[in-house]
Coordinates of C-alpha atoms in Angstrom, one line a residue:
Chain A
M822 CA -32.0 -167.7 150.7
T823 CA -34.7 -166.9 147.6
A824 CA -35.5 -163.8 150.4
V825 CA -32.6 -161.9 150.6
T826 CA -31.7 -162.3 146.8
D827 CA -34.9 -162.4 145.8
P828 CA -35.2 -158.0 144.2
M829 CA -39.1 -158.2 144.7
S830 CA -39.2 -157.2 148.6
I831 CA -37.5 -154.1 147.5
P832 CA -39.7 -151.9 145.3
A833 CA -42.6 -152.6 147.7
A834 CA -41.4 -150.5 150.1
R835 CA -40.0 -147.2 148.4
P836 CA -43.7 -145.8 146.8
Q837 CA -44.9 -145.6 150.2
R838 CA -41.7 -143.1 151.4
K839 CA -42.4 -141.0 148.0
T840 CA -45.9 -140.2 147.4
P841 CA -46.5 -137.7 150.2
K842 CA -43.0 -135.7 148.9
G843 CA -44.0 -135.9 145.2
T844 CA -47.2 -133.5 145.3
F845 CA -45.1 -131.0 147.4
D846 CA -41.8 -131.5 144.8
L847 CA -44.6 -130.9 141.5
I848 CA -45.6 -128.1 142.7
F849 CA -42.8 -126.2 143.5
R850 CA -41.1 -126.9 140.3
N851 CA -43.9 -125.9 138.2
A852 CA -44.8 -122.4 140.7
S853 CA -40.7 -121.6 140.2
F854 CA -42.0 -122.7 136.6
A855 CA -44.4 -120.8 136.5
S856 CA -42.8 -117.5 138.2
A857 CA -39.7 -117.5 135.7
L858 CA -42.6 -117.4 132.3
F859 CA -44.4 -114.4 134.6
V860 CA -40.8 -112.4 134.0
L861 CA -41.4 -113.6 129.7
I862 CA -45.2 -112.4 130.4
L863 CA -44.5 -108.8 131.5
L864 CA -42.0 -108.4 128.8
A865 CA -45.0 -109.4 126.2
G866 CA -47.9 -107.2 127.7
I867 CA -45.4 -104.1 128.3
M868 CA -45.2 -104.6 124.3
L869 CA -48.6 -105.1 123.6
S870 CA -50.5 -102.8 126.0
M871 CA -48.1 -99.6 124.3
I872 CA -49.4 -101.3 121.2
I873 CA -52.8 -101.2 121.6
G874 CA -52.6 -98.0 123.7
G875 CA -51.3 -96.1 121.6
W876 CA -53.0 -97.9 117.6
P877 CA -55.1 -94.6 117.4
A878 CA -52.8 -91.8 117.5
F879 CA -50.3 -94.0 114.9
K880 CA -53.6 -94.7 112.3
A881 CA -55.0 -91.3 113.2
F882 CA -51.7 -90.1 111.5
G883 CA -49.6 -92.7 110.3
L884 CA -45.2 -92.2 110.2
G885 CA -46.5 -88.1 110.4
F886 CA -47.0 -89.0 114.2
I887 CA -42.8 -90.0 114.3
T888 CA -42.3 -86.8 112.0
G889 CA -44.5 -84.5 112.6
S890 CA -43.6 -81.7 115.2
Q891 CA -47.2 -79.6 116.2
W892 CA -48.2 -81.3 119.5
D893 CA -51.4 -79.0 119.6
T894 CA -54.5 -80.9 122.1
Q895 CA -56.6 -77.6 121.2
A896 CA -56.4 -79.1 117.4
D897 CA -55.8 -82.6 118.4
V898 CA -52.9 -82.7 115.6
Y899 CA -50.1 -84.8 117.5
G900 CA -46.5 -85.4 116.4
A901 CA -43.4 -86.6 118.5
W902 CA -40.9 -85.3 116.9
P903 CA -39.8 -82.7 119.0
A904 CA -39.8 -85.1 122.0
I905 CA -38.1 -87.5 120.3
A906 CA -35.7 -85.1 119.2
G907 CA -35.0 -83.8 122.9
T908 CA -34.6 -87.4 124.1
L909 CA -31.7 -88.2 122.0
T910 CA -30.2 -84.7 122.4
T911 CA -30.2 -84.8 125.9
A912 CA -29.4 -88.6 126.0
F913 CA -26.3 -87.9 123.7
I914 CA -25.3 -84.5 125.8
A915 CA -25.5 -86.9 128.6
L916 CA -22.9 -89.9 126.8
L917 CA -20.8 -86.4 125.7
I918 CA -20.7 -85.2 129.0
G919 CA -20.7 -89.0 131.5
V920 CA -18.8 -91.1 129.8
P921 CA -14.9 -89.8 129.3
L922 CA -15.9 -88.9 133.5
S923 CA -16.9 -92.5 134.5
L924 CA -14.3 -94.5 132.3
G925 CA -11.4 -92.2 134.1
I926 CA -13.3 -92.9 137.4
A927 CA -13.2 -96.8 136.3
V928 CA -9.7 -96.2 135.5
Y929 CA -9.0 -94.3 139.0
L930 CA -10.5 -97.1 140.7
T931 CA -9.4 -100.1 139.6
Q932 CA -5.0 -99.0 138.8
L933 CA -4.8 -96.2 140.5
A934 CA -6.5 -95.2 144.0
P935 CA -4.4 -96.7 147.0
P936 CA -6.2 -99.6 148.6
W937 CA -7.6 -98.4 151.4
F938 CA -9.0 -95.3 149.1
K939 CA -11.2 -97.8 147.2
Q940 CA -13.9 -99.3 149.1
P941 CA -15.1 -96.0 149.8
V942 CA -14.6 -94.2 146.9
S943 CA -16.5 -97.1 145.4
T944 CA -19.1 -97.3 147.8
A945 CA -20.1 -93.2 147.0
I946 CA -20.2 -93.5 143.6
E947 CA -22.5 -96.7 144.0
L948 CA -24.8 -94.8 146.0
L949 CA -24.7 -91.5 144.2
A950 CA -27.0 -94.0 141.7
A951 CA -28.6 -95.1 144.6
V952 CA -30.4 -91.4 145.0
P953 CA -33.8 -91.3 143.6
S954 CA -34.4 -89.9 140.6
I955 CA -37.1 -88.0 142.0
I956 CA -33.8 -86.0 144.2
Y957 CA -31.7 -85.0 140.8
G958 CA -34.3 -83.3 139.7
M959 CA -34.8 -80.8 142.7
W960 CA -31.3 -80.6 143.1
G961 CA -31.1 -79.6 139.5
L962 CA -34.3 -77.2 139.8
F963 CA -32.8 -75.5 142.8
V964 CA -29.3 -75.2 142.8
F965 CA -27.8 -76.5 139.6
V966 CA -30.1 -74.1 137.3
P967 CA -29.7 -70.7 139.3
L968 CA -25.3 -71.6 138.9
F969 CA -26.2 -72.5 135.4
A970 CA -28.0 -69.7 134.5
A971 CA -25.8 -66.8 136.4
Y972 CA -21.9 -68.7 135.5
V973 CA -22.8 -70.5 132.0
Q974 CA -25.8 -69.0 129.6
V975 CA -25.5 -65.5 130.3
P976 CA -21.4 -65.6 129.5
L977 CA -22.0 -67.6 127.0
S978 CA -24.3 -66.2 125.1
N979 CA -22.9 -62.9 125.2
I980 CA -20.1 -64.3 124.0
V981 CA -21.5 -67.1 120.7
E982 CA -24.6 -64.4 119.9
G983 CA -23.6 -63.3 116.4
M984 CA -21.4 -66.1 115.4
P985 CA -22.3 -68.7 112.9
I986 CA -23.5 -72.4 114.1
V987 CA -22.3 -72.0 117.7
G988 CA -24.7 -68.4 117.9
T989 CA -27.2 -70.5 116.8
I990 CA -26.3 -74.0 119.0
L991 CA -25.8 -72.2 122.4
Y992 CA -27.0 -69.0 122.3
S993 CA -29.8 -69.1 125.1
R994 CA -33.1 -66.2 123.8
S995 CA -34.1 -66.3 127.4
P996 CA -31.4 -67.2 130.1
S997 CA -33.5 -69.2 132.4
G998 CA -31.0 -72.3 133.4
L999 CA -33.6 -74.7 131.9
G1000 CA -33.7 -76.5 128.7
I1001 CA -31.8 -79.2 126.5
L1002 CA -28.3 -79.0 127.9
T1003 CA -28.8 -78.5 131.6
A1004 CA -31.1 -81.4 131.2
G1005 CA -27.7 -83.4 129.1
I1006 CA -25.9 -82.2 131.9
I1007 CA -28.2 -83.8 135.3
L1008 CA -28.7 -86.8 132.7
A1009 CA -24.5 -86.9 132.9
F1010 CA -24.4 -87.2 136.3
M1011 CA -26.8 -89.9 136.7
I1012 CA -25.6 -92.4 134.3
I1013 CA -22.1 -91.3 135.6
P1014 CA -22.2 -94.4 139.1
F1015 CA -23.9 -97.3 136.4
I1016 CA -21.1 -96.9 133.3
A1017 CA -18.3 -96.2 136.2
S1018 CA -19.1 -99.5 137.8
I1019 CA -19.7 -101.7 135.5
V1020 CA -16.2 -100.8 133.1
R1021 CA -14.1 -101.2 136.9
D1022 CA -16.0 -104.6 137.3
M1023 CA -14.8 -105.9 133.9
L1024 CA -11.4 -103.6 134.2
D1025 CA -10.8 -106.2 137.5
Q1026 CA -11.6 -109.4 135.7
I1027 CA -8.5 -108.9 133.7
P1028 CA -6.3 -111.9 134.9
S1029 CA -3.1 -109.3 136.2
V1030 CA -0.9 -111.4 133.9
L1031 CA -1.7 -109.1 131.0
R1032 CA -0.8 -106.1 133.3
E1033 CA 1.9 -107.3 134.8
S1034 CA 3.5 -108.4 131.9
A1035 CA 2.9 -104.9 130.3
Y1036 CA 4.9 -103.2 133.4
G1037 CA 7.5 -105.9 132.6
I1038 CA 8.4 -104.0 129.9
G1039 CA 8.6 -100.8 131.1
A1040 CA 4.8 -99.4 130.5
T1041 CA 3.4 -96.7 132.5
T1042 CA 0.5 -97.3 134.3
W1043 CA -1.0 -95.3 131.6
E1044 CA 0.1 -97.0 128.5
V1045 CA -1.2 -101.0 130.2
V1046 CA -4.6 -99.3 130.7
R1047 CA -4.1 -97.6 126.6
H1048 CA -2.8 -100.2 125.5
V1049 CA -3.8 -103.0 127.7
L1050 CA -7.0 -102.7 129.0
V1051 CA -8.9 -101.1 126.7
P1052 CA -8.3 -103.2 124.1
Q1053 CA -9.7 -106.5 126.1
A1054 CA -12.4 -104.6 128.0
G1055 CA -13.4 -103.0 124.6
V1056 CA -16.3 -104.1 123.9
S1057 CA -17.7 -104.7 127.0
I1058 CA -17.5 -101.0 127.7
I1059 CA -19.3 -100.1 125.0
G1060 CA -22.2 -102.7 125.9
A1061 CA -21.5 -100.0 129.5
I1062 CA -22.2 -96.9 127.2
M1063 CA -25.1 -98.5 125.7
L1064 CA -26.7 -99.7 129.3
G1065 CA -26.2 -96.0 130.3
L1066 CA -27.6 -94.8 127.2
G1067 CA -30.8 -97.1 127.3
R1068 CA -31.6 -95.3 131.5
A1069 CA -31.0 -92.1 130.1
L1070 CA -33.2 -92.0 127.1
G1071 CA -35.9 -93.7 130.0
E1072 CA -34.9 -91.2 133.2
T1073 CA -38.5 -89.1 133.2
M1074 CA -38.7 -87.1 136.9
A1075 CA -34.9 -85.1 136.5
V1076 CA -36.0 -84.4 133.1
T1077 CA -38.8 -83.1 133.4
F1078 CA -38.1 -81.1 136.1
V1079 CA -35.2 -78.8 134.2
V1080 CA -35.7 -79.3 130.6
G1081 CA -38.3 -76.6 130.3
N1082 CA -41.5 -78.5 129.2
A1083 CA -41.6 -76.9 125.9
N1084 CA -43.5 -78.3 123.4
R1085 CA -41.6 -76.9 120.0
L1086 CA -38.6 -77.7 118.3
S1087 CA -35.5 -74.6 118.7
G1088 CA -32.0 -74.7 117.5
S1089 CA -30.2 -73.6 120.5
I1090 CA -29.6 -76.5 123.3
M1091 CA -29.8 -73.8 125.7
D1092 CA -33.4 -73.6 124.8
P1093 CA -36.6 -75.2 127.2
G1094 CA -37.2 -78.5 124.9
S1095 CA -38.9 -81.5 126.2
T1096 CA -38.1 -84.9 125.8
I1097 CA -40.7 -88.2 125.7
A1098 CA -40.5 -89.3 129.4
S1099 CA -40.8 -85.7 130.3
R1100 CA -44.3 -85.0 127.9
I1101 CA -45.2 -88.0 129.2
A1102 CA -45.4 -87.5 133.0
N1103 CA -46.7 -83.9 132.6
E1104 CA -49.4 -84.1 130.4
F1105 CA -50.8 -87.2 131.3
N1106 CA -52.7 -86.5 134.2
E1107 CA -54.5 -84.2 132.0
A1108 CA -54.9 -85.9 128.8
L1109 CA -58.4 -87.4 126.8
G1110 CA -59.3 -89.2 124.7
L1111 CA -56.8 -89.4 121.5
Q1112 CA -53.9 -87.3 123.6
M1113 CA -53.9 -89.9 125.7
N1114 CA -53.6 -92.5 123.1
A1115 CA -50.6 -90.1 121.2
L1116 CA -49.0 -90.3 125.0
I1117 CA -49.2 -94.2 124.9
G1118 CA -48.2 -94.2 121.2
L1119 CA -44.9 -91.9 122.8
G1120 CA -44.6 -94.9 125.4
C1121 CA -44.1 -97.8 122.8
I1122 CA -41.3 -95.7 121.0
L1123 CA -39.6 -94.7 123.9
F1124 CA -40.0 -98.8 124.5
F1125 CA -38.5 -99.7 120.8
V1126 CA -36.0 -97.2 121.1
T1127 CA -34.6 -98.4 124.5
F1128 CA -35.4 -102.0 123.9
V1129 CA -33.2 -102.5 121.4
V1130 CA -30.5 -100.0 123.2
L1131 CA -30.7 -102.5 125.9
V1132 CA -30.6 -105.8 123.6
I1133 CA -27.2 -104.5 122.5
A1134 CA -26.0 -103.7 125.6
R1135 CA -26.7 -107.1 127.1
I1136 CA -25.4 -108.5 124.1
L1137 CA -22.3 -106.6 124.7
V1138 CA -21.4 -107.1 128.5
A1139 CA -23.4 -110.0 128.8
R1140 CA -23.5 -110.7 132.5
V1141 CA -22.1 -107.7 135.6
K1142 CA -24.1 -106.6 138.2
T1143 CA -26.5 -103.8 138.2
F1144 CA -29.2 -103.4 140.2
Chain B
M112 CA 16.0 -96.5 135.4
S113 CA 17.8 -98.2 132.4
L114 CA 15.8 -101.0 132.7
T115 CA 12.4 -99.4 131.9
T116 CA 13.9 -98.7 128.4
P117 CA 13.6 -101.5 125.7
S118 CA 17.1 -101.8 124.4
T119 CA 16.1 -101.1 120.8
V120 CA 15.8 -97.4 121.3
R121 CA 19.3 -97.0 123.2
E122 CA 20.2 -96.4 119.2
L123 CA 18.9 -93.7 119.6
P124 CA 20.4 -90.3 120.1
P125 CA 20.3 -89.5 123.2
T126 CA 18.1 -86.3 123.2
T127 CA 15.8 -87.7 121.6
W128 CA 15.4 -89.9 124.6
G129 CA 15.4 -88.5 126.8
R130 CA 12.2 -86.2 125.4
V131 CA 10.6 -90.0 124.6
R132 CA 10.4 -90.7 127.9
Q133 CA 9.6 -87.4 129.2
S134 CA 6.3 -87.5 127.4
R135 CA 5.5 -91.1 128.3
R136 CA 6.0 -90.5 132.0
V137 CA 3.8 -86.4 131.2
A138 CA 0.8 -88.2 129.7
D139 CA 1.4 -90.7 132.5
K140 CA 1.3 -88.1 134.8
S141 CA -1.8 -86.1 133.7
M142 CA -3.8 -89.3 133.7
R143 CA -3.3 -89.7 136.5
I144 CA -4.6 -86.1 138.1
I145 CA -7.2 -86.3 135.5
T146 CA -9.3 -89.4 136.3
A147 CA -8.4 -88.3 140.4
S148 CA -10.4 -85.1 139.3
F149 CA -13.0 -86.9 137.6
T150 CA -13.6 -89.1 140.8
V151 CA -13.0 -86.0 142.8
I152 CA -15.6 -84.4 140.5
A153 CA -18.1 -87.0 141.1
I154 CA -18.0 -87.4 144.6
S155 CA -18.3 -84.2 145.6
V156 CA -21.5 -84.5 143.3
L157 CA -22.9 -86.6 145.6
F158 CA -22.1 -84.9 148.8
W159 CA -23.6 -81.6 146.8
I160 CA -26.4 -83.3 146.6
L161 CA -27.1 -84.9 150.5
G162 CA -25.5 -81.1 151.8
M163 CA -27.8 -79.5 150.1
L164 CA -30.9 -81.9 151.4
I165 CA -30.0 -81.6 154.7
V166 CA -29.5 -77.8 155.1
K167 CA -32.7 -77.4 153.0
G168 CA -34.3 -80.1 154.9
I169 CA -33.3 -80.5 158.0
G170 CA -36.0 -77.4 159.0
G171 CA -38.8 -78.9 158.1
L172 CA -38.1 -82.3 159.8
S173 CA -40.4 -81.2 163.0
V174 CA -43.4 -83.6 165.1
A175 CA -46.0 -82.4 162.5
T176 CA -43.7 -83.4 159.3
F177 CA -44.8 -86.9 160.5
T178 CA -48.2 -86.0 162.9
Q179 CA -50.3 -83.7 160.6
I180 CA -51.7 -84.1 156.9
T181 CA -50.7 -82.9 153.4
P182 CA -52.0 -78.9 153.9
G183 CA -54.2 -77.8 151.0
P184 CA -53.2 -74.8 148.7
G185 CA -52.4 -71.9 150.5
S186 CA -53.3 -73.6 154.0
E187 CA -50.7 -73.1 156.8
G188 CA -48.3 -75.7 158.2
G189 CA -49.2 -78.9 157.4
G190 CA -47.2 -82.3 157.9
L191 CA -46.7 -85.5 155.6
A192 CA -48.0 -87.9 157.4
N193 CA -50.2 -89.6 155.2
A194 CA -47.7 -89.3 152.3
I195 CA -44.7 -91.3 154.5
A196 CA -47.4 -93.7 155.8
G197 CA -49.0 -94.3 151.9
S198 CA -45.5 -94.9 150.9
V199 CA -44.9 -97.8 153.3
I200 CA -48.1 -98.8 152.7
L201 CA -47.5 -98.7 148.7
T202 CA -43.8 -100.1 149.0
F203 CA -44.6 -102.4 151.5
L204 CA -47.6 -103.8 148.4
G205 CA -44.6 -103.6 145.9
I206 CA -42.2 -106.0 148.2
V207 CA -45.3 -108.4 148.9
V208 CA -45.9 -108.7 145.4
A209 CA -42.3 -108.9 144.0
T210 CA -40.9 -111.6 146.8
P211 CA -42.7 -115.1 146.0
I212 CA -42.5 -114.4 142.2
G213 CA -39.1 -113.3 141.9
V214 CA -37.6 -115.4 144.8
L215 CA -39.7 -118.2 142.6
A216 CA -38.4 -117.3 139.2
G217 CA -34.5 -116.8 140.2
T218 CA -34.8 -120.7 141.5
Y219 CA -35.9 -121.8 138.5
L220 CA -33.4 -120.0 136.8
A221 CA -30.9 -120.9 138.6
E222 CA -31.4 -124.5 140.0
Y223 CA -33.8 -126.1 137.3
G224 CA -33.4 -124.0 134.5
K225 CA -30.0 -125.1 134.2
G226 CA -28.4 -124.7 130.4
S227 CA -31.9 -125.1 129.2
K228 CA -32.7 -122.2 125.9
L229 CA -35.9 -120.5 127.8
A230 CA -33.7 -120.1 130.9
D231 CA -31.0 -118.4 128.8
L232 CA -33.7 -116.0 127.2
I233 CA -35.8 -115.2 130.5
R234 CA -33.1 -114.7 132.0
F235 CA -31.9 -111.8 129.3
I236 CA -35.2 -110.6 129.4
N237 CA -34.1 -110.4 133.0
D238 CA -32.0 -107.9 132.5
I239 CA -33.8 -106.3 129.9
L240 CA -37.1 -105.2 132.5
L241 CA -34.2 -104.5 135.3
S242 CA -32.8 -100.8 133.3
A243 CA -36.4 -100.1 131.5
P244 CA -37.4 -97.2 132.3
S245 CA -39.9 -97.6 134.8
I246 CA -42.4 -95.0 133.1
L247 CA -43.3 -97.7 131.1
I248 CA -44.3 -99.6 133.5
G249 CA -46.0 -97.1 135.2
L250 CA -48.1 -96.6 131.5
F251 CA -48.4 -100.5 131.2
V252 CA -50.1 -100.7 134.7
Y253 CA -52.3 -98.1 133.7
V254 CA -53.1 -99.2 130.5
I255 CA -53.7 -102.9 132.3
L256 CA -55.3 -101.4 135.9
V257 CA -56.1 -98.1 136.2
E258 CA -58.4 -97.6 133.2
P259 CA -59.9 -101.1 133.2
L260 CA -61.2 -100.6 136.7
G261 CA -62.4 -97.0 136.3
G262 CA -59.6 -94.8 138.7
Y263 CA -56.1 -94.4 140.2
S264 CA -55.3 -96.4 143.3
G265 CA -53.4 -98.3 145.3
W266 CA -53.5 -101.2 144.3
A267 CA -52.1 -100.6 141.1
G268 CA -49.4 -98.2 142.6
G269 CA -48.2 -101.0 144.7
V270 CA -48.1 -103.3 141.6
A271 CA -46.3 -100.7 139.3
L272 CA -43.6 -101.1 142.2
G273 CA -44.3 -105.0 142.4
I274 CA -43.3 -105.3 139.3
I275 CA -39.9 -102.3 139.5
A276 CA -38.7 -105.3 142.4
I277 CA -39.4 -108.7 140.3
P278 CA -35.8 -108.2 138.2
V279 CA -34.2 -106.5 140.6
I280 CA -34.7 -109.9 143.1
V281 CA -35.0 -112.2 140.3
R282 CA -31.1 -111.7 139.4
T283 CA -29.6 -111.1 143.3
T284 CA -31.8 -114.7 144.1
E285 CA -30.4 -116.5 141.3
D286 CA -26.5 -115.1 141.6
M287 CA -26.3 -116.0 145.3
L288 CA -28.4 -119.3 144.5
R289 CA -25.6 -119.8 142.0
L290 CA -22.9 -118.9 144.9
V291 CA -23.5 -122.6 147.0
P292 CA -22.0 -124.4 146.4
G293 CA -23.0 -128.2 144.6
P294 CA -21.8 -130.8 146.8
L295 CA -24.0 -129.2 149.0
R296 CA -27.0 -130.4 147.1
E297 CA -24.9 -133.3 146.8
A298 CA -25.0 -134.5 150.1
G299 CA -28.7 -133.9 150.5
A300 CA -29.8 -135.4 147.6
A301 CA -27.6 -138.4 148.7
L302 CA -30.2 -138.6 152.4
G303 CA -32.8 -139.1 149.8
A304 CA -34.3 -135.3 149.9
P305 CA -36.2 -134.5 146.8
P306 CA -35.4 -131.4 144.5
S307 CA -37.7 -129.3 146.2
V308 CA -36.8 -130.0 149.6
V309 CA -33.0 -129.6 148.9
I310 CA -33.6 -125.9 147.0
T311 CA -36.3 -124.6 150.4
S312 CA -34.3 -126.3 153.2
I313 CA -30.3 -126.2 152.1
T314 CA -29.7 -124.1 148.7
W315 CA -32.0 -121.2 150.0
K316 CA -31.2 -121.5 153.6
A317 CA -27.2 -121.7 152.8
A318 CA -28.0 -118.1 150.0
K319 CA -30.5 -116.7 153.2
A320 CA -28.3 -113.8 153.2
G321 CA -28.0 -113.0 149.7
M322 CA -31.3 -113.7 149.0
V323 CA -32.1 -110.7 151.8
T324 CA -29.9 -108.4 150.2
G325 CA -31.5 -108.9 146.6
I326 CA -35.2 -108.0 148.9
L327 CA -33.0 -105.0 150.3
L328 CA -31.8 -103.4 146.8
A329 CA -35.2 -103.7 145.4
L330 CA -37.0 -101.7 148.5
A331 CA -34.6 -99.5 147.7
R332 CA -34.9 -99.2 144.3
I333 CA -38.8 -98.8 145.0
A334 CA -39.2 -96.8 147.6
G335 CA -38.0 -93.3 145.5
E336 CA -39.9 -94.1 142.3
T337 CA -41.9 -91.5 140.8
A338 CA -43.1 -91.2 137.0
P339 CA -44.5 -94.8 138.3
L340 CA -46.6 -93.4 140.9
I341 CA -47.4 -90.7 139.0
F342 CA -49.5 -93.0 137.1
T343 CA -51.1 -95.4 138.6
A344 CA -51.7 -94.4 142.5
L345 CA -51.6 -90.6 142.2
N346 CA -51.8 -88.5 145.4
N347 CA -54.3 -87.0 147.8
N348 CA -54.1 -84.4 150.4
F349 CA -56.4 -87.0 153.1
W350 CA -55.9 -89.5 155.0
F351 CA -56.3 -93.0 153.0
S352 CA -59.0 -95.2 152.7
A353 CA -58.5 -98.3 153.9
D354 CA -59.2 -101.0 150.7
L355 CA -56.5 -98.9 148.8
M356 CA -59.4 -98.6 145.7
G357 CA -58.7 -94.5 145.7
G358 CA -55.8 -93.0 144.9
V359 CA -53.0 -92.9 147.7
S360 CA -50.5 -89.7 149.3
N361 CA -47.3 -91.2 149.3
L362 CA -44.4 -89.3 149.4
P363 CA -42.7 -89.0 145.6
V364 CA -45.6 -87.6 144.0
T365 CA -45.3 -85.5 147.3
I366 CA -42.6 -83.9 146.6
Y367 CA -42.7 -84.0 142.5
M368 CA -46.2 -81.8 143.5
F369 CA -45.0 -79.8 146.1
A370 CA -41.4 -78.8 145.0
S371 CA -43.0 -76.4 142.4
A372 CA -45.1 -75.6 144.1
P373 CA -45.7 -71.3 145.1
Y374 CA -46.7 -71.9 148.5
E375 CA -43.9 -71.6 151.0
N376 CA -44.6 -74.2 153.2
W377 CA -44.9 -76.8 150.2
Q378 CA -41.6 -76.5 149.5
Q379 CA -40.4 -76.7 153.0
L380 CA -42.7 -80.0 152.8
A381 CA -41.1 -80.9 149.9
W382 CA -37.6 -80.4 151.1
A383 CA -37.9 -81.9 154.3
G384 CA -39.5 -85.2 152.5
S385 CA -36.5 -85.7 149.9
L386 CA -34.2 -85.7 153.1
I387 CA -36.9 -88.4 154.9
I388 CA -36.8 -90.7 151.5
T389 CA -33.0 -90.2 150.6
M390 CA -31.4 -91.1 153.8
S391 CA -33.7 -93.9 154.4
I392 CA -32.8 -95.2 150.5
L393 CA -28.3 -95.0 151.2
L394 CA -29.4 -96.4 154.9
L395 CA -31.0 -99.6 152.8
S396 CA -28.3 -100.0 150.6
I397 CA -25.9 -99.4 152.6
I398 CA -27.4 -102.0 155.2
A399 CA -27.8 -104.2 151.7
R400 CA -23.5 -103.8 151.2
R401 CA -22.8 -104.8 154.9
I402 CA -24.8 -107.9 154.5
V403 CA -23.5 -108.5 151.2
R404 CA -19.7 -108.6 152.8
G405 CA -20.4 -110.1 155.1
S406 CA -21.8 -113.2 153.4
K407 CA -18.7 -113.6 151.8

């Protein structure tokens, strides 16, 4: 009688079953926790290595490292401004061209495309994102640049020559096809698939009741997009655009091929220039001493600019799939 | 037609009424045409790039491309054998570095860290790393590995590619594990299995297809990366030394160096290399997409 109700007999059997699996459990748990922490350490490591590597350059030139426009390896004087300006200008041009195109594509894919057409077109646009950036660079250099020089730069320069403002911005002194605008156009095509697929996912997530009620009161498809979908997805669309901006700011190979890699500042977007990433890619393997520190310092500036942009973007879009 | 007009509009004079409807229809029609043509433009660029790669690259593909090593400046012929082998090794090294870390970190986020502040932070930082410029990863590995070890090396290249692959794998692993229904885990736990056994033999198994997809996507992502390799593995024109301690020849950097060189056979090889690399990556991405769609 007492043996059946006696709780003491049960705990005696338990520990024997638990212990052998318990160690593996602990190891597995800790290994996965350590791996997750590793992601944090990576980001901190990148940040620290950029600051430490670039420190001598920041110390030598102070704020002049950012505002200076002289980049002279002979005199060992380095100013980042032409590269910073080039980065911002190319990224701005990329957004100017890429954003309307991406939004149009997203609207077409979610609202207008016939169902059988939607899947292959979506895949094609996503494949555009999988093409490596060096291929965009080669395509740009060997296919796009000659066409751009012959059919855009030369005729445009003839038209705008001597005009105020426009004559400065759009006139090309040597119409080689290479330059800030070319880099911006190539970048636009590289960011389109990203922005388009994020916005498409956002538009797909909007409950169809909203759309149906708008159609119900007689709105046209365009009015539904304009007055229902865009206000609904507005914040995440801005986030998607900023994700594209983050990409455009840091893109290296494609830009290095077509930007022209000039160290001086020009008022014209048709002239060759450079970006932070293209400058680093170009000079890194020949750089020594302070020049190396200056290049890592450029990397440091790029890190903080893209970091801020990406943090804001990620907060706005929360979680969407981008691989 | 009268159904599509709100009742208040009926008080307008009939002429204005028609014009309002007309302008709305024109706006709608033109937006349809504009968005469709934007889509056509984007797809045309894809086919333009692919077409150009095929036209210019196919002439450079021959047996020699796969059997001979890259030629020196000015010498005739040559192939990409060492660059292809080096690329395969570096990419493989990157995936080997990234897979255990990525899968375990993704598992932590999906299984152990649910709801914890730290897991939220790690998830957020992982998303940032996912879109961080790859050139910065290259610089980072240069500072921590290349400079202290005194030279460019295959190991550094592999590590750089691995770091780029990690966030992709973390992200897909977590997403795929989240799709596994809770009752499966509960059933395992009810049988008395500890969490690690439930995860490895139930959750991972259920999410296997998705996790493989993540690894394939990571592979596709790093196979074409050039910028981080310029600072780490660099390149050479010879067969690699087996210990990977020196520079390792690889396709992307070879393409970068050969594309703008003045030698015709170099340019031809750059095109052939571009064709090989792009087709491999597109194939990988398409396979990855297939697996995802098949498992859903």
